[in-house]
Coordinates of C-alpha atoms (C1' of nucleotides) in Angstrom, one line a residue:
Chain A
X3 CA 21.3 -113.6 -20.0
X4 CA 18.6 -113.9 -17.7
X5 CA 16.1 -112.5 -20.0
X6 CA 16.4 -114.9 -22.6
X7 CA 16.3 -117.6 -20.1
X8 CA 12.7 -116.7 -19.2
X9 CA 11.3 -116.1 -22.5
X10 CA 12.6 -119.4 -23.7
X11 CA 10.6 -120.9 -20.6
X12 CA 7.7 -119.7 -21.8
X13 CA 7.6 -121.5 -24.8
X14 CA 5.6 -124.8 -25.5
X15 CA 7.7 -127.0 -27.4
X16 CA 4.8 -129.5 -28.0
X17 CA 2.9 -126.6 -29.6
X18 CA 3.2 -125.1 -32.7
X19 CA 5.9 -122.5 -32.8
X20 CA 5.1 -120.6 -35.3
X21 CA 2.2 -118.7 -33.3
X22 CA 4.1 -118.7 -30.1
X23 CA 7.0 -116.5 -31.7
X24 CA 4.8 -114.6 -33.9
X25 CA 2.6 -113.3 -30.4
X26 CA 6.2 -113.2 -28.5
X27 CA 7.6 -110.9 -31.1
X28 CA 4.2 -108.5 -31.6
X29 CA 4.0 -108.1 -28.3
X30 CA 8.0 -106.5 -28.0
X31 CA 6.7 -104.4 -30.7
X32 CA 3.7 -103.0 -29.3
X33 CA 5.0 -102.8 -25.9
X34 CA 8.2 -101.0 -27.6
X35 CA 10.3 -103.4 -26.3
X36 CA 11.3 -103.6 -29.7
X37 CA 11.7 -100.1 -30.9
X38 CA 11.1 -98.7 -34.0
X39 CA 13.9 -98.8 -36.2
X40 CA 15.5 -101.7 -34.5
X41 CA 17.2 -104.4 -36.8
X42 CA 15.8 -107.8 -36.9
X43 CA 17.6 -110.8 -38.5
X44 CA 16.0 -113.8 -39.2
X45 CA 19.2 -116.3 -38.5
X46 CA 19.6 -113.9 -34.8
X47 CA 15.9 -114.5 -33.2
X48 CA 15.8 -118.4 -34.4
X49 CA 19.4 -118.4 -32.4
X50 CA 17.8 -116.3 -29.6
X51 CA 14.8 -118.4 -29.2
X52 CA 16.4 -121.8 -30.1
X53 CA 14.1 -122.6 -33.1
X54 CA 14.7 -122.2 -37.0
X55 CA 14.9 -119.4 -38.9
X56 CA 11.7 -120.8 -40.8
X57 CA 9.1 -120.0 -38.1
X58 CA 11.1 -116.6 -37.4
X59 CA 10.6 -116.1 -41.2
X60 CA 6.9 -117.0 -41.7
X61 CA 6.6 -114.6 -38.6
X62 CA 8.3 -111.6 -40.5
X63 CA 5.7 -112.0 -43.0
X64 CA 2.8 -111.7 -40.8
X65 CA 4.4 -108.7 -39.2
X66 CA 5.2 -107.2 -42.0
X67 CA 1.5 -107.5 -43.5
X68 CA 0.4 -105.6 -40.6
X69 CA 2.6 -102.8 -41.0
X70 CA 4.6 -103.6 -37.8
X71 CA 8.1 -104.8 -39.7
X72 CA 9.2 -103.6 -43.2
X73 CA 11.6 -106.7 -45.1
X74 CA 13.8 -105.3 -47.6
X75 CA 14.6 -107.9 -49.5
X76 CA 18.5 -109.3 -49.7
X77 CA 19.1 -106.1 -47.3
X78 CA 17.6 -106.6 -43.7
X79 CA 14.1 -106.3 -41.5
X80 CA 13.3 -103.2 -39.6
X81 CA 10.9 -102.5 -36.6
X82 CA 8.9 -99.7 -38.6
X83 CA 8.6 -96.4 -37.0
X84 CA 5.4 -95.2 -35.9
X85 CA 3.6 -93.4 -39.0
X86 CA 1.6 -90.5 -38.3
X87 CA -0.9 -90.4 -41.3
X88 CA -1.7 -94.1 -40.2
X89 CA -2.4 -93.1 -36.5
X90 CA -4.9 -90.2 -37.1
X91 CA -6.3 -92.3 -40.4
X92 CA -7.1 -95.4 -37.7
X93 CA -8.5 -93.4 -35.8
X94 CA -10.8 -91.7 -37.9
X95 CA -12.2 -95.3 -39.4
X96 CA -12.6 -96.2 -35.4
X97 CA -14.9 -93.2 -34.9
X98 CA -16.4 -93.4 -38.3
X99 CA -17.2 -97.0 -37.4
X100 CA -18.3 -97.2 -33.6
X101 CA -20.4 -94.1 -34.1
X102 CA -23.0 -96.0 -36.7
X103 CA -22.6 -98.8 -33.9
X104 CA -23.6 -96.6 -31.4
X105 CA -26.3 -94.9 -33.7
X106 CA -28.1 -98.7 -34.2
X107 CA -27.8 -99.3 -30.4
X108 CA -29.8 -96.4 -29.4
X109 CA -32.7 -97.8 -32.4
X110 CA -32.6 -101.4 -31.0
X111 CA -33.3 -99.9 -27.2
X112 CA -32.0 -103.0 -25.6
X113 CA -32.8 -102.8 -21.7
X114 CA -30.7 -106.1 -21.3
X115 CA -27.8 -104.2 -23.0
X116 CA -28.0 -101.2 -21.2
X117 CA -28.0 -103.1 -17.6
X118 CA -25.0 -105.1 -18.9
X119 CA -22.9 -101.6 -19.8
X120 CA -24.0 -100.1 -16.8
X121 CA -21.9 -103.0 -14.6
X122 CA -19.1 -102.8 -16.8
X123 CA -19.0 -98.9 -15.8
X124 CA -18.7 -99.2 -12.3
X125 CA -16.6 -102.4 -12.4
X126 CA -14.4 -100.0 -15.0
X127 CA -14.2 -97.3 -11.9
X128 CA -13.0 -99.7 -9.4
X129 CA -10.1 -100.4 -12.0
X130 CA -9.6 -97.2 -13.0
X131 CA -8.1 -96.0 -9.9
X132 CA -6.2 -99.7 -9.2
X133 CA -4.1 -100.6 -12.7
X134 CA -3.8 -98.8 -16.0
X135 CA -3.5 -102.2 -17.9
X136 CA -6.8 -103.5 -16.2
X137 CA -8.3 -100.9 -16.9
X138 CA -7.1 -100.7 -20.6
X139 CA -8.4 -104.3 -20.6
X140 CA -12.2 -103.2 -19.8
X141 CA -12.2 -100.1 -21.9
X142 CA -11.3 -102.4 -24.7
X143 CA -14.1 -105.1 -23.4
X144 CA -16.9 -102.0 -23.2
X145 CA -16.0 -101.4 -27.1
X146 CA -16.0 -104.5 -28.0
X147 CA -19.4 -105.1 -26.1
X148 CA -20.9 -102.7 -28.2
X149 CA -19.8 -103.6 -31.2
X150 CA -21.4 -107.3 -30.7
X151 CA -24.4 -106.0 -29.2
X152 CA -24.8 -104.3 -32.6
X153 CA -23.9 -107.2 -34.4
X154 CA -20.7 -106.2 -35.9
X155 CA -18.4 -108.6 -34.6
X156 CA -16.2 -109.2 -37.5
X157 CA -16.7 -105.2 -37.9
X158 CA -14.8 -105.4 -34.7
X159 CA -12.0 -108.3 -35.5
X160 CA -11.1 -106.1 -38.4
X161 CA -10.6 -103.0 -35.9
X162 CA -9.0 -104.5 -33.5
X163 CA -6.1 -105.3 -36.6
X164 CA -5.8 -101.3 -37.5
X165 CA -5.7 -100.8 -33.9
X166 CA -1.9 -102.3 -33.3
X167 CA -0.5 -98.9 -34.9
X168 CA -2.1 -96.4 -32.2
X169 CA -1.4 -99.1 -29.4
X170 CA 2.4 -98.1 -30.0
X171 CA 1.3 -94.8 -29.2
X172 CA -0.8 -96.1 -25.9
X173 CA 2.5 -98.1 -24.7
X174 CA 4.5 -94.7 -24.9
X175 CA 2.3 -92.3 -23.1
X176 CA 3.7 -93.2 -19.5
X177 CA 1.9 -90.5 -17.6
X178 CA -1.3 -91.9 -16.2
X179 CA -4.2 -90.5 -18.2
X180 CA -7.6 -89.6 -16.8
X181 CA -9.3 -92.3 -16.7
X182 CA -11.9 -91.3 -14.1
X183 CA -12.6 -89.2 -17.6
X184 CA -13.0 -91.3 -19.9
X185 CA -15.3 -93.7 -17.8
X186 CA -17.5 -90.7 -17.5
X187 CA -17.5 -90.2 -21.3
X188 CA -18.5 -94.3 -21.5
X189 CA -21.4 -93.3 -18.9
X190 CA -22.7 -90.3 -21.6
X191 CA -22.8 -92.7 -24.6
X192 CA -24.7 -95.1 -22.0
X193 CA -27.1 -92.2 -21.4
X194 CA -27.7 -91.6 -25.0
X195 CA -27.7 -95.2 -25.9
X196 CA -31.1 -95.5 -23.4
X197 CA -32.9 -92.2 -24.3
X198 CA -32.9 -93.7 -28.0
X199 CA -31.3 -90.5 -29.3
X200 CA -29.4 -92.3 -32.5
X201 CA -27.3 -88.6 -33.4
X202 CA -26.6 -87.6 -29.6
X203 CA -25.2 -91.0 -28.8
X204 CA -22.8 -91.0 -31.9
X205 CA -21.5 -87.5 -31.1
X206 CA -20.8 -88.7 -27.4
X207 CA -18.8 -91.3 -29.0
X208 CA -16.7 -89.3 -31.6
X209 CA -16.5 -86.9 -28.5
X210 CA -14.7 -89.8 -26.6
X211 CA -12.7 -91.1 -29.3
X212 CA -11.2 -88.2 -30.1
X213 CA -9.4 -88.6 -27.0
X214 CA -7.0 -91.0 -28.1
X215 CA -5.1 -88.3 -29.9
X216 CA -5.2 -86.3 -27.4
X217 CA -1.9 -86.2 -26.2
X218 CA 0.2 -86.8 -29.4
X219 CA 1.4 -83.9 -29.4
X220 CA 3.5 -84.6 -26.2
X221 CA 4.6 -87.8 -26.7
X222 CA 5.7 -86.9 -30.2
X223 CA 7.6 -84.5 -28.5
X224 CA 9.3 -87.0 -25.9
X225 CA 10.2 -89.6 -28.6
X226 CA 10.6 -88.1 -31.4
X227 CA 13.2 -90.8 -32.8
X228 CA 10.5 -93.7 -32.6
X229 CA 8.1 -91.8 -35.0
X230 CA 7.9 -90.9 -39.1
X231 CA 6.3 -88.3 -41.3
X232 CA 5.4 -86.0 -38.1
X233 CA 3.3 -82.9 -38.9
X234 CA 1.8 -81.4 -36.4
X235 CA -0.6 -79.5 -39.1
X236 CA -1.9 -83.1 -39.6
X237 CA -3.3 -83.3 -36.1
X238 CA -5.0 -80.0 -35.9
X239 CA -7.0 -81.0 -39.1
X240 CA -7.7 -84.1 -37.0
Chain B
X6 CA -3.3 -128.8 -70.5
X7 CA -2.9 -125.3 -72.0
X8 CA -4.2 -123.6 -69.4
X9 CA -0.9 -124.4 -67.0
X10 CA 1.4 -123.4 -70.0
X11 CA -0.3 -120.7 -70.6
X12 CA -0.1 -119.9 -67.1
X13 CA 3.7 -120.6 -66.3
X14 CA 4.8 -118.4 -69.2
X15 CA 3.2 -115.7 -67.0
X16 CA 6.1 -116.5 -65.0
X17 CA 9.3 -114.2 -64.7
X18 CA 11.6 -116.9 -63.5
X19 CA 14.3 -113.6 -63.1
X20 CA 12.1 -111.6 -60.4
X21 CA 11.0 -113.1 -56.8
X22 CA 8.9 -115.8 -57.4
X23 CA 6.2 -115.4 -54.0
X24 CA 4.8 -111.9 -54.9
X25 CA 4.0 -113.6 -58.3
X26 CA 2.3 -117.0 -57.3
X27 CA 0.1 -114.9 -54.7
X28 CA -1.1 -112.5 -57.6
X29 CA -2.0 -115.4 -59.3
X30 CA -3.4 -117.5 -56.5
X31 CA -5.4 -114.2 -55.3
X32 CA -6.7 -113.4 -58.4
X33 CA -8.2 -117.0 -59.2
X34 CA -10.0 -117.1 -56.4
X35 CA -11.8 -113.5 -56.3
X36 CA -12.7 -114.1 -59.5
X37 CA -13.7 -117.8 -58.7
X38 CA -11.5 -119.6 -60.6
X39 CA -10.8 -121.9 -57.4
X40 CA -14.2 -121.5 -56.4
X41 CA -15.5 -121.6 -52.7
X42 CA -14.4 -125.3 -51.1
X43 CA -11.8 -125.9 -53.1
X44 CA -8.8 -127.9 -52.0
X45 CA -5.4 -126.5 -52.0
X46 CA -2.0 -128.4 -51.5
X47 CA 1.7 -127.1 -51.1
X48 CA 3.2 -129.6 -53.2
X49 CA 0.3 -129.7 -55.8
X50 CA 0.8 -126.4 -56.7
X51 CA 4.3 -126.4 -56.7
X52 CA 4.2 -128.7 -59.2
X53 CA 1.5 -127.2 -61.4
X54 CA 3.6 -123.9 -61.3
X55 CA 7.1 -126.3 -61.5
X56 CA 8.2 -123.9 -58.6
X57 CA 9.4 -125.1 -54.7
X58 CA 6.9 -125.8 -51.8
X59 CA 8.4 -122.8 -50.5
X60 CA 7.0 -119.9 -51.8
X61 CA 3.6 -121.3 -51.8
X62 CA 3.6 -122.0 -48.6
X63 CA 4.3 -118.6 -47.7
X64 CA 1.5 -117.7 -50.0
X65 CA -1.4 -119.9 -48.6
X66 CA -0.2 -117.8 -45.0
X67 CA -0.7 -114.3 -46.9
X68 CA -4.1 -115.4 -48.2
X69 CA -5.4 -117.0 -44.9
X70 CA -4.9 -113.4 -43.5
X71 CA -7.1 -112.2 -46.3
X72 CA -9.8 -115.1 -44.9
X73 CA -9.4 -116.3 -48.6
X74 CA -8.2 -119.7 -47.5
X75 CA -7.8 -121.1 -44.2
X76 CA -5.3 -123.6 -43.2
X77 CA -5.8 -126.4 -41.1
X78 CA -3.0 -127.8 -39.7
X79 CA -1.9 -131.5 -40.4
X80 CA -5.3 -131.4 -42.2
X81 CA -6.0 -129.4 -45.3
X82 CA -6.0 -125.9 -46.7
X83 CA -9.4 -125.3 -48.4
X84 CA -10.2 -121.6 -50.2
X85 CA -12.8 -119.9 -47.7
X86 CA -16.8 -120.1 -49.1
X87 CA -18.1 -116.6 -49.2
X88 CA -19.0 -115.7 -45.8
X89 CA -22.1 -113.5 -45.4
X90 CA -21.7 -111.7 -41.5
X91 CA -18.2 -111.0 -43.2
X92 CA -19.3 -109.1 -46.7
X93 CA -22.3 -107.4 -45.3
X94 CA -19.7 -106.1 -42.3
X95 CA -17.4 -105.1 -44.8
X96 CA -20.0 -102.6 -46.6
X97 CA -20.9 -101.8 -43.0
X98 CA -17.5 -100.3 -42.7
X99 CA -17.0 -99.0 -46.1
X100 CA -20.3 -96.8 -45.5
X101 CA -19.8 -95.5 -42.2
X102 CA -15.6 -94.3 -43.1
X103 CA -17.1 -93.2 -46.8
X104 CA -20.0 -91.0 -45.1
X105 CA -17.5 -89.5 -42.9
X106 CA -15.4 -88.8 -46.0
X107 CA -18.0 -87.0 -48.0
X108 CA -18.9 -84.8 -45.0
X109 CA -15.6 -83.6 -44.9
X110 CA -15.4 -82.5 -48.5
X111 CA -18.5 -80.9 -48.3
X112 CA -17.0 -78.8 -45.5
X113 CA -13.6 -78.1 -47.3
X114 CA -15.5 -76.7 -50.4
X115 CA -12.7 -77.5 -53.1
X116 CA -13.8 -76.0 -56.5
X117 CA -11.1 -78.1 -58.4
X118 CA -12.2 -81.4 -56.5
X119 CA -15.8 -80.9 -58.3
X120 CA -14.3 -80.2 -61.8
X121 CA -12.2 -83.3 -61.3
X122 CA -15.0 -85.2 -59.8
X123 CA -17.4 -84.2 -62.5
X124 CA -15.3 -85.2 -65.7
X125 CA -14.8 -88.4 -63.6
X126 CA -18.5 -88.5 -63.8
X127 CA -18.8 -87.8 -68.0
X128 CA -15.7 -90.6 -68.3
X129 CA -18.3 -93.0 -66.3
X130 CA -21.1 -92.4 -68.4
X131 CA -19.7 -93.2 -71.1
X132 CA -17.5 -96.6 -70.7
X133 CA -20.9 -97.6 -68.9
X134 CA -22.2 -98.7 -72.1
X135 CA -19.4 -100.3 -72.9
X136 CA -17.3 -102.7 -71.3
X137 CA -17.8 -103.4 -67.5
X138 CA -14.7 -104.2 -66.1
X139 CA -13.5 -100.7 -67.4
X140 CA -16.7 -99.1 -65.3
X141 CA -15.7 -101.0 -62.0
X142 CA -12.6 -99.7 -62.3
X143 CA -13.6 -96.2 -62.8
X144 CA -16.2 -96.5 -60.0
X145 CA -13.0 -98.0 -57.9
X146 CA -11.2 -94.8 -59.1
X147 CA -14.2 -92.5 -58.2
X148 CA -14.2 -93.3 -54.9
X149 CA -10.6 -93.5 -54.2
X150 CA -10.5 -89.5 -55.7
X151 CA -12.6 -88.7 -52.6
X152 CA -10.8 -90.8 -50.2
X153 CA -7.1 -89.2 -51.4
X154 CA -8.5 -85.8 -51.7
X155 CA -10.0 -85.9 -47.7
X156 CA -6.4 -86.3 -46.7
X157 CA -7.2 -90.3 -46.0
X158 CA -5.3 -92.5 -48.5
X159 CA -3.9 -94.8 -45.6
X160 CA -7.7 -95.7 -44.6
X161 CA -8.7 -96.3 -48.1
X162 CA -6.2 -98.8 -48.4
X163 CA -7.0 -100.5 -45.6
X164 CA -10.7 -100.6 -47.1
X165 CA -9.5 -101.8 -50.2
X166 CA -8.3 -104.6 -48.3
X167 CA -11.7 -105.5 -46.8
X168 CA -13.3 -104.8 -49.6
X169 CA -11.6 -108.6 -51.3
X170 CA -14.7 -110.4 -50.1
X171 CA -17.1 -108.0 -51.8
X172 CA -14.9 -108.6 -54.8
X173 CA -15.7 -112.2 -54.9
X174 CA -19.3 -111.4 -54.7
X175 CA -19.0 -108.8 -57.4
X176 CA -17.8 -111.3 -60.0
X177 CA -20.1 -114.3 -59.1
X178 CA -23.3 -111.6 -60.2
X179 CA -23.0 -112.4 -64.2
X180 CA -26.0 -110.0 -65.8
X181 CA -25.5 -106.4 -66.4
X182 CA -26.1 -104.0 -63.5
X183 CA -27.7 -100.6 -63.7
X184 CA -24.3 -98.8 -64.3
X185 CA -26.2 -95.7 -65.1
X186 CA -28.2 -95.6 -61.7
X187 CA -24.8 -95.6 -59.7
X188 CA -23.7 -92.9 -62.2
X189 CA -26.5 -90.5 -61.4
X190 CA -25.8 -91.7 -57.6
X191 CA -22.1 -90.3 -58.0
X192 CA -23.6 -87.5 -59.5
X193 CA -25.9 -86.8 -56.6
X194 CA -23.0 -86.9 -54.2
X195 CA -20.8 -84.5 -56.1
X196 CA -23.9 -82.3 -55.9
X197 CA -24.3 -82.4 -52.2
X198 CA -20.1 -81.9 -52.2
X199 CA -20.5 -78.8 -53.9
X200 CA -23.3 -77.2 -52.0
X201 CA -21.7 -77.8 -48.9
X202 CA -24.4 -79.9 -47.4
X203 CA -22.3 -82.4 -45.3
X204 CA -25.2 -84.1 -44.0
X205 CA -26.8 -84.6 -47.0
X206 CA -23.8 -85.7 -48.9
X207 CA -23.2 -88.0 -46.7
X208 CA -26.9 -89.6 -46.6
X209 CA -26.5 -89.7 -50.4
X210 CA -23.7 -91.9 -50.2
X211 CA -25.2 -93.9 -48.0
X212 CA -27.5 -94.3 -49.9
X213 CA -25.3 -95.3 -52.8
X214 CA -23.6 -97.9 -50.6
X215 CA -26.8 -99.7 -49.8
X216 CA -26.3 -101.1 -53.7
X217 CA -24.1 -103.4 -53.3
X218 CA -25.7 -105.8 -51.5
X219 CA -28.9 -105.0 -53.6
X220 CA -28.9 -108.5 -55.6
X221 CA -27.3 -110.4 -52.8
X222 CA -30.1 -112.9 -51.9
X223 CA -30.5 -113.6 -56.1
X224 CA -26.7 -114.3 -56.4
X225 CA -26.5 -116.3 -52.9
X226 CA -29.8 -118.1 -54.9
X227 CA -28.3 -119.0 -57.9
X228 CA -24.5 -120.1 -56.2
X229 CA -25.4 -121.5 -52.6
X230 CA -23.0 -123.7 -52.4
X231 CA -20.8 -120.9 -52.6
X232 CA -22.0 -118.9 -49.6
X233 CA -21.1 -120.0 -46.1
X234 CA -23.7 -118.9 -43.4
X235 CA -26.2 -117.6 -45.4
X236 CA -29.0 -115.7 -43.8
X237 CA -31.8 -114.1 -45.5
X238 CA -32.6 -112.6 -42.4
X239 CA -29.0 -110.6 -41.8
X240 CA -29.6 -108.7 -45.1
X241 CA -33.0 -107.7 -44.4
X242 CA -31.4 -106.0 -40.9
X243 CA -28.9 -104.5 -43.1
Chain C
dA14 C1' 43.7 -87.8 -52.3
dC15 C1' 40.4 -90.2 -55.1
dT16 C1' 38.4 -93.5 -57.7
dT17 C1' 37.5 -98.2 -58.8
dG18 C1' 37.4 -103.1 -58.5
dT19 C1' 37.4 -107.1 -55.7
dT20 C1' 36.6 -109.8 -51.9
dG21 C1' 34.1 -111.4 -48.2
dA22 C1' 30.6 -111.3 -44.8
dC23 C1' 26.3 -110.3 -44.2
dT24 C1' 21.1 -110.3 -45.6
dT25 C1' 16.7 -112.6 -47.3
dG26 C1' 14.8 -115.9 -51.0
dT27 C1' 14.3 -120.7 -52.5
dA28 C1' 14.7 -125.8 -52.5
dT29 C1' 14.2 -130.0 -50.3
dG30 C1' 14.3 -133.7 -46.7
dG31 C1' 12.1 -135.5 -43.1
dA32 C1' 8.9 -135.3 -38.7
dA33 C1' 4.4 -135.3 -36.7
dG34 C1' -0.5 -135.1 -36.9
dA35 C1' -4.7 -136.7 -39.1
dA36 C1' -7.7 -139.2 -42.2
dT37 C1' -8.8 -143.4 -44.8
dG38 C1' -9.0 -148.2 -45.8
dT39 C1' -8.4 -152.8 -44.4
dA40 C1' -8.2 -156.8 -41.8
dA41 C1' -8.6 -159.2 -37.5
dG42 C1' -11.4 -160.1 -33.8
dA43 C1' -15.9 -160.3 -31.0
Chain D
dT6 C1' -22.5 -157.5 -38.6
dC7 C1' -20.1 -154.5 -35.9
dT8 C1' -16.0 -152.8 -33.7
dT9 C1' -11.3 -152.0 -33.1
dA10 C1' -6.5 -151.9 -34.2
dC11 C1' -3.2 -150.9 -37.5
dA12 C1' -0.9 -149.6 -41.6
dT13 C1' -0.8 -146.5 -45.4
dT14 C1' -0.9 -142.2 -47.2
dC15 C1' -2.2 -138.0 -47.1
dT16 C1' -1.5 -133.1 -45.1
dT17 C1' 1.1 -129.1 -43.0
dC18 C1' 5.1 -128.0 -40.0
dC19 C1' 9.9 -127.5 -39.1
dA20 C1' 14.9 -127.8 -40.0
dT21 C1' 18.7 -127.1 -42.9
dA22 C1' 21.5 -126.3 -47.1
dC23 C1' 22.3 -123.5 -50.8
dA24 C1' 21.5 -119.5 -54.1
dA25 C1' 21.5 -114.7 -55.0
dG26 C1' 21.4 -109.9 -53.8
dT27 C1' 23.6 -106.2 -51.1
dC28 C1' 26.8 -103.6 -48.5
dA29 C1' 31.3 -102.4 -46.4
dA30 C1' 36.0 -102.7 -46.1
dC31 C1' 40.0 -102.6 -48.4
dA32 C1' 43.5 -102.7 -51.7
dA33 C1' 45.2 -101.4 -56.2
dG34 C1' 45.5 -98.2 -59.5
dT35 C1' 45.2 -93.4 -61.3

DNA sequence: ACTTGTTGACTTGTATGGAAGAATGTAAGA
DNA sequence: TCTTACATTCTTCCATACAAGTCAACAAGT
């Protein structure tokens, strides 16, 4: 197989292996490559990948601690599905979390800060008409940049953890969203952030972040299969 | 030594041995046991516990996820000193996603959620005279009511899992806090909760939150060795 | 036809041997 | 005295064998 071929060229074998697999595997995950519900053996990726089954294993665990694997003990290791409750429930600690950020940023009234956000919003509309994954990279980079600017970076490391659940979601929505949109909605927390209005900035934010929801309905819809505990009662209370 | 025997008849040698040595590994170091710079070593505990190198090994990776330990390869595993950006970050998270949560109730309006809330509240007063451990826990259980009964169990166990390195703050401070002041705190939130002012109920818990970093600098005085990048200046910001 | 027991082929869990990297101490040399 | 090379002995990392639980197929009995 030609695919294995490549993905076994990509590995260092004077590096550990045990991070290389783990990222390999978390990856197929997110990007669904891996879908949920798919059967994982410990003894079948080591073969695939030409290692032993002990980094495979120690890789399970790691997966599993983040919710992206379930092991069932002496029965077998599925990809999980993609839980509902643990979507909307991430989401609402992102928006619970960024708003305060956003809320100290317009206090502090950094000018140095606000020139800094203001090139990463018209670098973010070249990208946003060029590639979706570039520009997914500098929406993440503009969150990120405020969260350090408030100085909440290990706020952020532990975000970025809960986050892996509702990237599943971003992998499936295949449409291209509006991101002219949501670079205009970056532009109104910018706004806020400089006229020092603490409350109006942190609504622009929940404003924005309630976006990524947005069109869970639809995907839901088109792969229904890949997702657990649907209710669509639970995201109209969201 | 007693302690070990003591210890390994904890063990079930019939039920899966990992789950068991990382209780017991966990709960030593939260409550200090293996305090702060402490070495660890696969095939010194496996000894000590007369188990395999195995299933501590998979152990010390489940605990350097935590940041309880952190592994350097080749080198050393050492349990993690207490590190200050990380604790205060943690309450930083715990107060915006509990504001949020309070808000909510006080929108909902649920006349059984204040009769249960309010015998939680009688329960506290009472064991807060008595036995400490037993408040904690129903302060744990307190807020955990309001998370559930929001429709946000999945993010409150997320924040319990954050919440390990306040933990090991909480049972370094040895003197008897002022369980009756975060009583009448509780109390003030419920109040808010049942007049339907979300924006006060949520300042009041805010409020209550701000407590427990309140004797952070005299704890951090009396342990430094403890504390890793320890800065009187990030809990005056905070 | 249905139930039950057994066998065998899976799965993950555990134990253990050895490989490779890193730190420490020592001795030889300048 | 100081430096450097090397050997020793740690550590974690990886590979592999075996143990034990689980499930499915199948055969024997009712």
């Amino acid at each position: 197989m030609l695919h294995r071929l490549v993905i076994n060229e990509e590995f260092d074998r004077d590096a550990a292996i045990t991070p290389q697999i783990y990222r390999i595997l978390k990856e197929r995950i997110i990007k669904n490559d891996l879908p949920p519900g798919s059967r994982l053996s410990e003894p079948e990726v080591a073969q695939q990948y030409d290692i032993s089954r002990q980094p495979v294993r120690e890789t399970f665990i790691k997966l599993a601690e983040e919710g992206l694997v379930i092991v069932r003990p002496q029965r077998k290791t599925l990809v999980t599905k993609i839980d509902l409750p643990t979507v909307l429930q991430s989401r609402f600690i992102r928006e619970a979390v960024e708003a305060d950020i956003v809320a100290l940023l317009a206090q502090a009234g950094d000018p140095a800060l606000i020139r800094e956000l203001r090139r990463q919003l018209a670098n973010q509309s070249e990208v946003a008409q060029v590639s979706r994954p570039d520009f997914i990279n500098e929406d993440q980079r503009f969150h990120r940049t405020l969260a350090e600017a408030a100085g909440k970076d290990v706020a952020w490391k532990f975000l970025e953890r809960i986050n892996s659940q509702m990237d599943r979601v971003r992998f499936l929505s295949l449409r291209q969203f509006p991101a002219e949109q949501l670079v205009e909605e970056h532009s109104r927390v910018v706004d806020q952030i400089e006229r020092g209005d603490a409350s109006t900035a942190a609504l622009a934010m929940r404003a924005h972040l309630k976006r990524l929801i947005g069109d869970l309905p639809q995907i839901a819809g088109e792969h229904a299969d890949f997702f657990d505990r649907y209710d669509q009662k639970l995201i109209d209370d969201a």
